[in-house]
Amino acid sequence: MHTSFSPSHDHATSTPAAPSYALRLNQPAFWNTPSPAMEERLLAHWRATGQRQQLDSARQGKPRYWLLDGPPYANGDAHLGHLLNKTLKDVHARHASVCGHRVTWRAGWDCHGLPLELAVEKRHGARAKDDARLFMQQCRDEATRWKDQQALSMSRLGLMADLDQPWLTMDPGREAASLSLLLDMWQAGLLVERHSPVHWCPACQSALAASELEKTTRERMETFFSVPFAAASCQALEQRARQHGVAWPAGQLHLLSWTTTPWTLWANAGFGHPQTGALTVATFDSGLRVVLAVQARDRLLRDYPAMFSHAGHEFDGALDFSQLGALRLAAVSPLTGLAAPLLAAAFASESEGSGFVHLAPAFGPDDFVLHETDGVRLDCHVGKDGRLLDVGTVAMPDALRGATLEVASQVSCDLLAQSGRLVHVERRSVETTMCWRHKKPVFYRASQQWALDLHRPFDGCPEGLAQRAMAALGHTVFVPDEKARAPLALMMSTRRFWTLSRDRLWGLPLPFFRHATSGELHPDTAAMWRELVLRVRSGGVEAWQAFETPAGYAKSMQSVDVWFDAGAAWHSAAEDGCGQPDLAVEGQDQTRGWFLSSFLLHAFKSALPPFKKVMTHRFVVDEKGMKFSKSDGGTPDHKALFAKSGADVFRLWVCSQDVGDEMKWSATSLKQATQDARDWRSFLRFHLANMEGNPDAARPDSLRDLDRLASRKLQEARRQWQACMEAGRFYQALTCLAQFRQWASAEWFELSKRTLYCAKAGDAGLASVQWALRESFLWCAQMLATVMPFACEEAYLAWPAHPRASLFLHELAEQDQQPDMDPALLHTEAMLAWRRSLQPLVERARGLVDKGTPVCLAFEGDHDRQSEDQLRALFPGCFVLLGENANALDAFEAGPPGDAVPVRAGRSVAAFRPHRCDRCRDYLRGALDHHGLCRQCAAEVTR
């Protein structure tokens, strides 16, 4: 097949001197060293010839394979993690294609949300949001710019993906489809409004979903403080103790409480305690008597032995926490002086803190439960920026007003100390959460938010979204391992709500109008929502800014969590009609992001999982095991890498890693990938130089046993490769192919060279090995091309008679069931095993011979001419002596004891110096003819 593509001639080549009698030494236009310039030419060739469209046409009528591309964020250039992820997807896609599927893979990008807002504000100034519609257009332009930049970087990998027509969360049609899905969920009663504590990032000045959080460790102030019981409560405690006939101190008592967030003390609304457990009264040096749990007292005595002057053992168990509820006790809030009830709390523990825990329902989901069930006061005195506000009934001290949380904690402790209520402060490192964007701690803050109720039943689904998603998870295949399944199941089973609302502008709007007086939603909300969907489909989410606000109503300025946009990809994708996506490939961090949102949203429409198969991968780390980060500028320069080594080397590095574990990027691992690339190219080059040139040549009537064995080993390698590819274990698939390559290079190629270089045209052995090499080339190139598409396409096009315009238009042929090995193959396998067992002996003997002379292999026993020829063919490059001449060595290494054919290896005596054929370069004892040829070459040369 003629092609306009011309192989590169960048590599310097030398033409070998013409031998006395010509050998068959072809020099294909394909070299061992990877060439980045050649890869660039191939990319241009693929674009010019429309290779992706050609491949799609060639696979018409074939089973569809849909790879759903989880969207990277269009903010900044592509980094190593992006390229790794896209490489893994491309290997899956190429594997599906070579196995005969019609692949659909459109690249995708996530284009809404805070990072783009921040980028636009940085570019256009802090007042960029003053003109909302202009600001949103600027966000759209910013996302487009970075999308194009990332696509350019990703295209260098030679991806099968459609990068020219990607799917974007900001496509108006996709925005409308996602908005329509949200409307359906609202009408089904799943979108609910809640005033509750949610994770809040002061840098974002917005609520965060769990998917936007990361774990971190930071210091917290474990603070113990005392507050007086109300007089009536002291009397009630004393009276109850007297009723039970136990000792109990009379007079004023205090409650010992604790907190790790002193900044919340201004919002104290009560004190929680365990539902059961023994109480006691201990005394401080000041004479102050405090009530606490017996278990807590014992722990505090161990950790802080000087805390109490009198441990109060005589009061142990006088009262039980279970008795406190009937007494309706109250204490005094430590900073405000307001009444604070004591309530049983499921989350309070006898052994943690003091047994009594400070309650601030605006800043903790556990505390908030008591607000809902027992009416505990809810005061939120922290603004969106994370600074304290004076909004309560008691005037806030100047030192707290406007303070950050860190400052407010210290000030609160100072105020406790001034009032004599601070007992002890200890700084402890604890695990907490931070915003994944800003890498800063977040806190709980009560606010009015819209959320998806993940457990509420709806039409056709009595169990709710989370339970249906859990069931779908059980029908999803995870590769290369199951690590992502457990965290997904945990989040589905434990999360009740998914907070969707964000205080941001650039994104899907929450299209609500609220009455200015009553706060009720507009009665025509559903109709206006449907109208907005139509407008968004033609004008994008900017249509919400132009939507008319009814008189007396206020327009919502909140947007939807960006994970909703991305998670609805299956619903709004242009590939509708492809059915259920076959595969999704993302990093393991997406278990709390794209994977989770996809499962939850898909459960609204179907009991099936959103993907048939999920591949998760870990991250690239440096030599010390530290994660590379785009934000700190520490990622390797992929452009420099591609310019120096090419994309194939990077792809080979990726697929040589166990992606289920962290992948270490180092000069050593990259050097190994470069050497592997050279080895693979050398392997392909040997095929090109020696294989059958006619692509239509029929299989010879008979094949050499060695060629039949090679074919059998190749088929076994393919079966193993296929299983590993299906399991997402690409490094094992490469190992299967590499094992065949190593065997072929060391044995098949080595023992076939004389036939390939010297045999006469028409020789049956030559026809056999050339045909077998052609079949091996096509199979190996097709399998290896999933990882190294540039090298394999270049090799294919360097084959003068390549039958199609591209290697990728081929499909792997069906494999037949392999019969058992016949006696001839078993014998060949045994001979090769024997040869391998003698290789260490040959290597040891090389130190015994002079430079430029061969190792002599001396075999004892009786041998005829045929067995001598077979032994010489089995050990090319060695001088073979047989029978009575086996002792003609003046220095040798003995072979393995007990060998059926005793052998020695070493230096032959002077009387048995070998002669070397000028043509085949074999070593023989007998004299050569007057042309310097051995008997076999003399018969092969036509004069």
XYZ file of N, CA and C in Angstrom, residues 768-914:
441
model
N 10.287 -20.464 5.616
C 9.630 -20.713 6.899
C 9.886 -19.574 7.885
N 11.142 -19.243 8.097
C 11.456 -18.227 9.098
C 10.988 -16.855 8.652
N 11.061 -16.531 7.376
C 10.596 -15.223 6.906
C 9.092 -15.071 7.101
N 8.357 -16.142 6.811
C 6.900 -16.070 7.021
C 6.575 -15.926 8.503
N 7.269 -16.703 9.343
C 7.021 -16.636 10.784
C 7.374 -15.258 11.336
N 8.421 -14.645 10.834
C 8.792 -13.304 11.278
C 7.747 -12.271 10.873
N 7.188 -12.432 9.683
C 6.147 -11.493 9.265
C 4.933 -11.573 10.191
N 4.517 -12.798 10.526
C 3.384 -12.960 11.440
C 3.727 -12.402 12.819
N 4.932 -12.644 13.277
C 5.362 -12.126 14.573
C 5.374 -10.601 14.561
N 5.856 -10.010 13.476
C 5.909 -8.550 13.383
C 4.519 -7.945 13.515
N 3.560 -8.471 12.761
C 2.217 -7.900 12.798
C 1.596 -8.035 14.187
N 1.707 -9.200 14.776
C 1.117 -9.393 16.096
C 1.814 -8.535 17.148
N 3.126 -8.580 17.169
C 3.866 -7.821 18.194
C 3.662 -6.324 18.020
N 3.683 -5.862 16.783
C 3.489 -4.430 16.537
C 2.101 -3.993 16.975
N 1.089 -4.809 16.703
C -0.273 -4.435 17.103
C -0.420 -4.400 18.620
N 0.145 -5.374 19.307
C 0.036 -5.388 20.771
C 0.875 -4.280 21.390
N 2.098 -4.122 20.929
C 2.985 -3.108 21.491
C 2.494 -1.695 21.176
N 1.765 -1.538 20.076
C 1.289 -0.207 19.679
C 0.308 0.384 20.680
N -0.292 -0.429 21.536
C -1.151 0.128 22.574
C -0.346 1.014 23.519
N 0.947 0.705 23.665
C 1.827 1.454 24.565
C 2.750 2.388 23.787
N 3.297 1.916 22.672
C 4.261 2.690 21.877
C 3.714 2.908 20.465
N 2.694 3.742 20.322
C 2.061 3.895 19.003
C 2.977 4.507 17.959
N 3.849 5.417 18.374
C 4.718 6.069 17.391
C 5.716 5.083 16.795
N 6.414 4.350 17.655
C 7.425 3.408 17.167
C 6.802 2.345 16.287
N 5.662 1.828 16.693
C 5.047 0.736 15.936
C 4.483 1.223 14.607
N 3.916 2.411 14.585
C 3.427 2.958 13.311
C 4.603 3.269 12.385
N 5.663 3.825 12.947
C 6.848 4.112 12.137
C 7.413 2.826 11.544
N 7.488 1.767 12.354
C 7.997 0.489 11.864
C 7.096 -0.065 10.770
N 5.798 0.037 10.976
C 4.851 -0.487 9.985
C 4.990 0.240 8.650
N 5.093 1.562 8.713
C 5.214 2.337 7.475
C 6.583 2.179 6.832
N 7.575 1.720 7.600
C 8.894 1.438 7.027
C 8.920 0.090 6.301
N 7.891 -0.704 6.451
C 7.741 -1.952 5.709
C 7.296 -1.582 4.299
N 8.122 -1.779 3.298
C 7.776 -1.302 1.948
C 6.431 -1.812 1.442
N 6.039 -2.996 1.879
C 4.804 -3.586 1.343
C 3.655 -3.525 2.343
N 3.691 -2.556 3.295
C 2.606 -2.535 4.288
C 1.255 -2.492 3.591
N 0.354 -3.402 3.991
C -0.877 -3.588 3.215
C -1.949 -2.537 3.448
N -1.864 -1.761 4.534
C -2.892 -0.756 4.820
C -2.221 0.578 5.089
N -3.053 1.611 5.138
C -2.500 2.955 5.302
C -1.930 3.177 6.698
N -2.339 2.353 7.656
C -1.870 2.522 9.030
C -1.929 1.178 9.737
N -1.008 0.967 10.635
C -1.033 -0.232 11.453
C -2.337 -0.341 12.222
N -2.880 0.812 12.630
C -4.036 0.805 13.520
C -5.321 0.408 12.813
N -5.271 0.271 11.497
C -6.437 -0.226 10.763
C -6.531 -1.749 10.818
N -5.461 -2.394 11.306
C -5.491 -3.846 11.474
C -6.225 -4.210 12.763
N -6.756 -5.415 12.800
C -7.282 -6.009 14.020
C -6.501 -7.275 14.313
N -6.365 -7.586 15.587
C -5.708 -8.837 15.947
C -6.534 -10.016 15.461
N -5.879 -10.946 14.799
C -6.584 -12.109 14.271
C -7.078 -12.989 15.413
N -8.148 -13.710 15.141
C -8.673 -14.644 16.128
C -7.636 -15.725 16.420
N -7.581 -16.155 17.655
C -6.651 -17.203 18.045
C -7.346 -18.556 18.058
N -6.678 -19.531 17.490
C -7.182 -20.897 17.534
C -6.710 -21.578 18.808
N -7.458 -22.586 19.205
C -7.048 -23.375 20.360
C -5.756 -24.116 20.033
N -4.765 -24.010 20.884
C -3.478 -24.641 20.637
C -3.542 -26.136 20.948
N -3.137 -26.993 19.998
C -3.056 -28.425 20.303
C -1.863 -28.701 21.204
N -1.822 -29.896 21.751
C -0.664 -30.286 22.564
C 0.593 -30.299 21.694
N 1.733 -30.093 22.326
C 2.990 -30.073 21.583
C 3.309 -31.484 21.067
N 3.679 -31.546 19.785
C 4.035 -32.839 19.199
C 5.480 -33.176 19.581
N 5.928 -34.431 19.319
C 7.285 -34.836 19.730
C 8.386 -33.953 19.169
N 8.217 -33.473 17.921
C 9.264 -32.634 17.332
C 9.417 -31.324 18.099
N 8.292 -30.723 18.478
C 8.363 -29.481 19.246
C 8.919 -29.733 20.638
N 8.520 -30.835 21.242
C 9.057 -31.159 22.566
C 10.565 -31.334 22.500
N 11.045 -31.968 21.427
C 12.485 -32.151 21.267
C 13.183 -30.805 21.078
N 12.591 -29.934 20.260
C 13.180 -28.612 20.031
C 13.231 -27.822 21.326
N 12.159 -27.871 22.086
C 12.123 -27.168 23.370
C 13.195 -27.708 24.300
N 13.374 -29.028 24.306
C 14.380 -29.631 25.171
C 15.783 -29.227 24.753
N 16.038 -29.181 23.426
C 17.357 -28.783 22.946
C 17.664 -27.338 23.317
N 16.668 -26.485 23.213
C 16.883 -25.083 23.583
C 17.130 -24.944 25.075
N 16.430 -25.727 25.869
C 16.662 -25.699 27.314
C 18.078 -26.161 27.633
N 18.543 -27.203 26.923
C 19.914 -27.678 27.113
C 20.907 -26.589 26.721
N 20.622 -25.903 25.621
C 21.490 -24.808 25.168
C 21.557 -23.710 26.238
N 20.412 -23.370 26.808
C 20.390 -22.332 27.845
C 21.205 -22.754 29.059
N 21.134 -24.060 29.375
C 21.858 -24.531 30.559
C 23.368 -24.441 30.368
N 23.828 -24.443 29.094
C 25.267 -24.381 28.826
C 25.779 -22.953 28.638
N 24.898 -21.991 28.557
C 25.350 -20.613 28.339
C 26.256 -20.099 29.456
N 25.949 -20.373 30.732
C 26.898 -19.925 31.783
C 28.295 -20.530 31.599
N 28.342 -21.791 31.142
C 29.632 -22.434 30.897
C 30.399 -21.698 29.798
N 29.709 -21.350 28.723
C 30.342 -20.620 27.618
C 30.861 -19.279 28.107
N 30.076 -18.578 28.926
C 30.493 -17.266 29.411
C 31.733 -17.384 30.302
N 31.783 -18.409 31.133
C 32.961 -18.573 31.998
C 34.202 -18.875 31.160
N 33.989 -19.634 30.075
C 35.132 -20.032 29.241
C 35.690 -18.882 28.419
N 34.941 -17.798 28.258
C 35.443 -16.680 27.447
C 36.708 -16.084 28.050
N 36.843 -16.206 29.355
C 38.058 -15.695 29.987
C 39.280 -16.561 29.738
N 39.084 -17.738 29.139
C 40.203 -18.651 28.909
C 40.771 -18.540 27.508
N 40.050 -17.895 26.615
C 40.476 -17.859 25.211
C 41.103 -16.513 24.894
N 41.908 -16.494 23.866
C 42.544 -15.258 23.423
C 41.514 -14.378 22.733
N 41.773 -13.079 22.761
C 40.882 -12.130 22.106
C 40.811 -12.426 20.610
N 39.598 -12.477 20.107
C 39.404 -12.723 18.690
C 39.289 -14.182 18.327
N 39.419 -15.060 19.304
C 39.268 -16.499 19.034
C 38.020 -16.998 19.736
N 37.388 -18.057 19.209
C 36.116 -18.505 19.775
C 36.310 -19.442 20.955
N 35.282 -19.561 21.738
C 35.234 -20.596 22.763
C 35.049 -21.932 22.062
N 35.780 -22.907 22.496
C 35.662 -24.248 21.925
C 34.769 -25.086 22.825
N 33.748 -25.667 22.236
C 32.865 -26.585 22.941
C 33.205 -27.998 22.488
N 33.672 -28.826 23.413
C 34.094 -30.185 23.091
C 33.096 -31.168 23.680
N 32.410 -31.909 22.807
C 31.381 -32.864 23.217
C 31.932 -34.281 23.091
N 31.882 -35.048 24.161
C 32.325 -36.434 24.137
C 31.250 -37.319 23.518
N 31.619 -38.549 23.182
C 30.663 -39.496 22.640
C 30.737 -39.583 21.138
N 29.921 -40.479 20.593
C 29.886 -40.696 19.148
C 28.913 -39.725 18.500
N 29.337 -39.085 17.401
C 28.501 -38.111 16.692
C 28.732 -38.277 15.199
N 27.659 -38.181 14.438
C 27.800 -38.236 12.985
C 27.829 -36.818 12.434
N 27.955 -36.729 11.088
C 28.030 -35.413 10.440
C 26.772 -34.588 10.710
N 25.619 -35.249 10.713
C 24.364 -34.516 10.927
C 24.320 -33.920 12.334
N 24.694 -34.698 13.329
C 24.668 -34.165 14.697
C 25.710 -33.067 14.860
N 26.845 -33.166 14.140
C 27.834 -32.095 14.205
C 27.252 -30.797 13.649
N 26.539 -30.882 12.506
C 25.912 -29.690 11.928
C 24.865 -29.114 12.875
N 24.124 -29.985 13.537
C 23.083 -29.507 14.461
C 23.704 -28.809 15.665
N 24.778 -29.361 16.172
C 25.438 -28.733 17.319
C 26.039 -27.387 16.934
N 26.654 -27.315 15.745
C 27.217 -26.047 15.302
C 26.098 -25.000 15.129
N 24.945 -25.457 14.609
C 23.819 -24.530 14.445
C 23.246 -24.092 15.788
N 23.348 -24.986 16.789
C 22.788 -24.681 18.108
C 23.681 -23.734 18.900
N 24.989 -23.713 18.564
C 25.923 -22.846 19.282
C 26.702 -21.979 18.295
N 26.018 -21.081 17.576
C 26.730 -20.232 16.623
C 27.750 -19.361 17.351
N 28.881 -19.148 16.680
C 29.936 -18.349 17.292
C 30.887 -19.162 18.122
N 30.594 -20.466 18.320
C 31.497 -21.342 19.057
C 32.168 -22.335 18.087
N 33.322 -22.838 18.485
C 34.047 -23.858 17.725
C 33.701 -25.213 18.349
N 33.116 -26.095 17.564
C 32.615 -27.362 18.077
C 33.586 -28.476 17.724
N 34.008 -29.259 18.748
C 34.801 -30.468 18.578
C 34.007 -31.646 19.129
N 34.151 -32.803 18.481
C 33.331 -33.947 18.836
C 34.180 -35.175 19.102
N 33.584 -36.118 19.830
C 34.129 -37.466 19.998
C 35.524 -37.487 20.546
N 36.443 -38.149 19.798
C 37.812 -38.359 20.256
C 38.590 -37.057 20.355
N 38.080 -35.995 19.693
C 38.776 -34.712 19.742
C 38.347 -33.865 20.946
N 37.464 -34.431 21.743
C 36.919 -33.647 22.851
C 37.974 -33.319 23.905
N 39.117 -34.012 23.855
C 40.167 -33.727 24.836
C 41.176 -32.718 24.338
N 40.968 -32.176 23.131
C 41.971 -31.284 22.529
C 41.831 -29.865 23.062
N 41.822 -29.707 24.389
C 41.710 -28.401 25.037
C 42.881 -28.247 26.003
N 43.540 -27.102 25.965
C 44.637 -26.900 26.902
C 44.210 -26.037 28.094
N 43.002 -25.529 28.070
C 42.410 -24.827 29.220
C 40.899 -24.906 29.052
N 40.227 -25.310 30.119
C 38.788 -25.506 29.923
C 38.034 -25.405 31.243
N 36.716 -25.287 31.092
C 35.757 -25.376 32.190
C 34.903 -26.604 31.926
N 34.690 -27.427 32.929
C 33.886 -28.630 32.750
C 32.410 -28.285 32.795
N 31.648 -29.028 31.996
C 30.213 -28.834 31.971
C 29.521 -29.417 33.174
N 28.199 -29.301 33.228
C 27.429 -29.810 34.374
C 27.667 -31.306 34.558
N 27.951 -31.750 35.768
C 28.167 -33.189 36.004
C 26.882 -33.971 35.753
N 27.028 -35.151 35.224
C 25.873 -35.998 34.974
C 25.140 -35.673 33.704
N 25.648 -34.736 32.888
C 24.984 -34.392 31.631
C 25.019 -35.595 30.691
N 23.906 -35.823 29.982
C 23.836 -36.963 29.057
C 24.902 -36.859 27.972
N 25.263 -35.638 27.611
C 26.326 -35.415 26.622
C 27.422 -34.616 27.324
N 28.445 -35.291 27.850
C 29.504 -34.568 28.579
C 30.150 -33.521 27.674
N 30.424 -32.342 28.253
C 30.950 -31.236 27.470
C 31.953 -30.462 28.294
N 32.931 -29.890 27.573
C 33.880 -28.971 28.160
C 33.916 -27.720 27.296
N 34.273 -26.614 27.900
C 34.371 -25.355 27.159
C 35.681 -24.685 27.510
N 36.407 -24.255 26.474
C 37.667 -23.589 26.749
C 38.429 -23.250 25.498
N 39.787 -23.363 25.579
C 40.663 -23.002 24.470
C 41.220 -24.290 23.866
N 41.071 -24.386 22.547
C 41.568 -25.594 21.871
C 43.081 -25.540 21.733
N 43.689 -26.741 21.633
C 45.136 -26.808 21.442
C 45.487 -26.319 20.048
N 46.763 -26.011 19.833
C 47.197 -25.416 18.568
C 46.872 -26.297 17.376
N 46.924 -27.601 17.586
C 46.677 -28.508 16.457
C 45.235 -28.482 15.993
N 44.361 -27.918 16.801
C 42.934 -27.906 16.464
C 42.403 -26.469 16.381
N 43.225 -25.576 15.876
C 42.759 -24.208 15.725
C 41.675 -24.171 14.637
N 40.600 -23.378 14.840
C 39.489 -23.391 13.886
C 39.762 -22.523 12.667
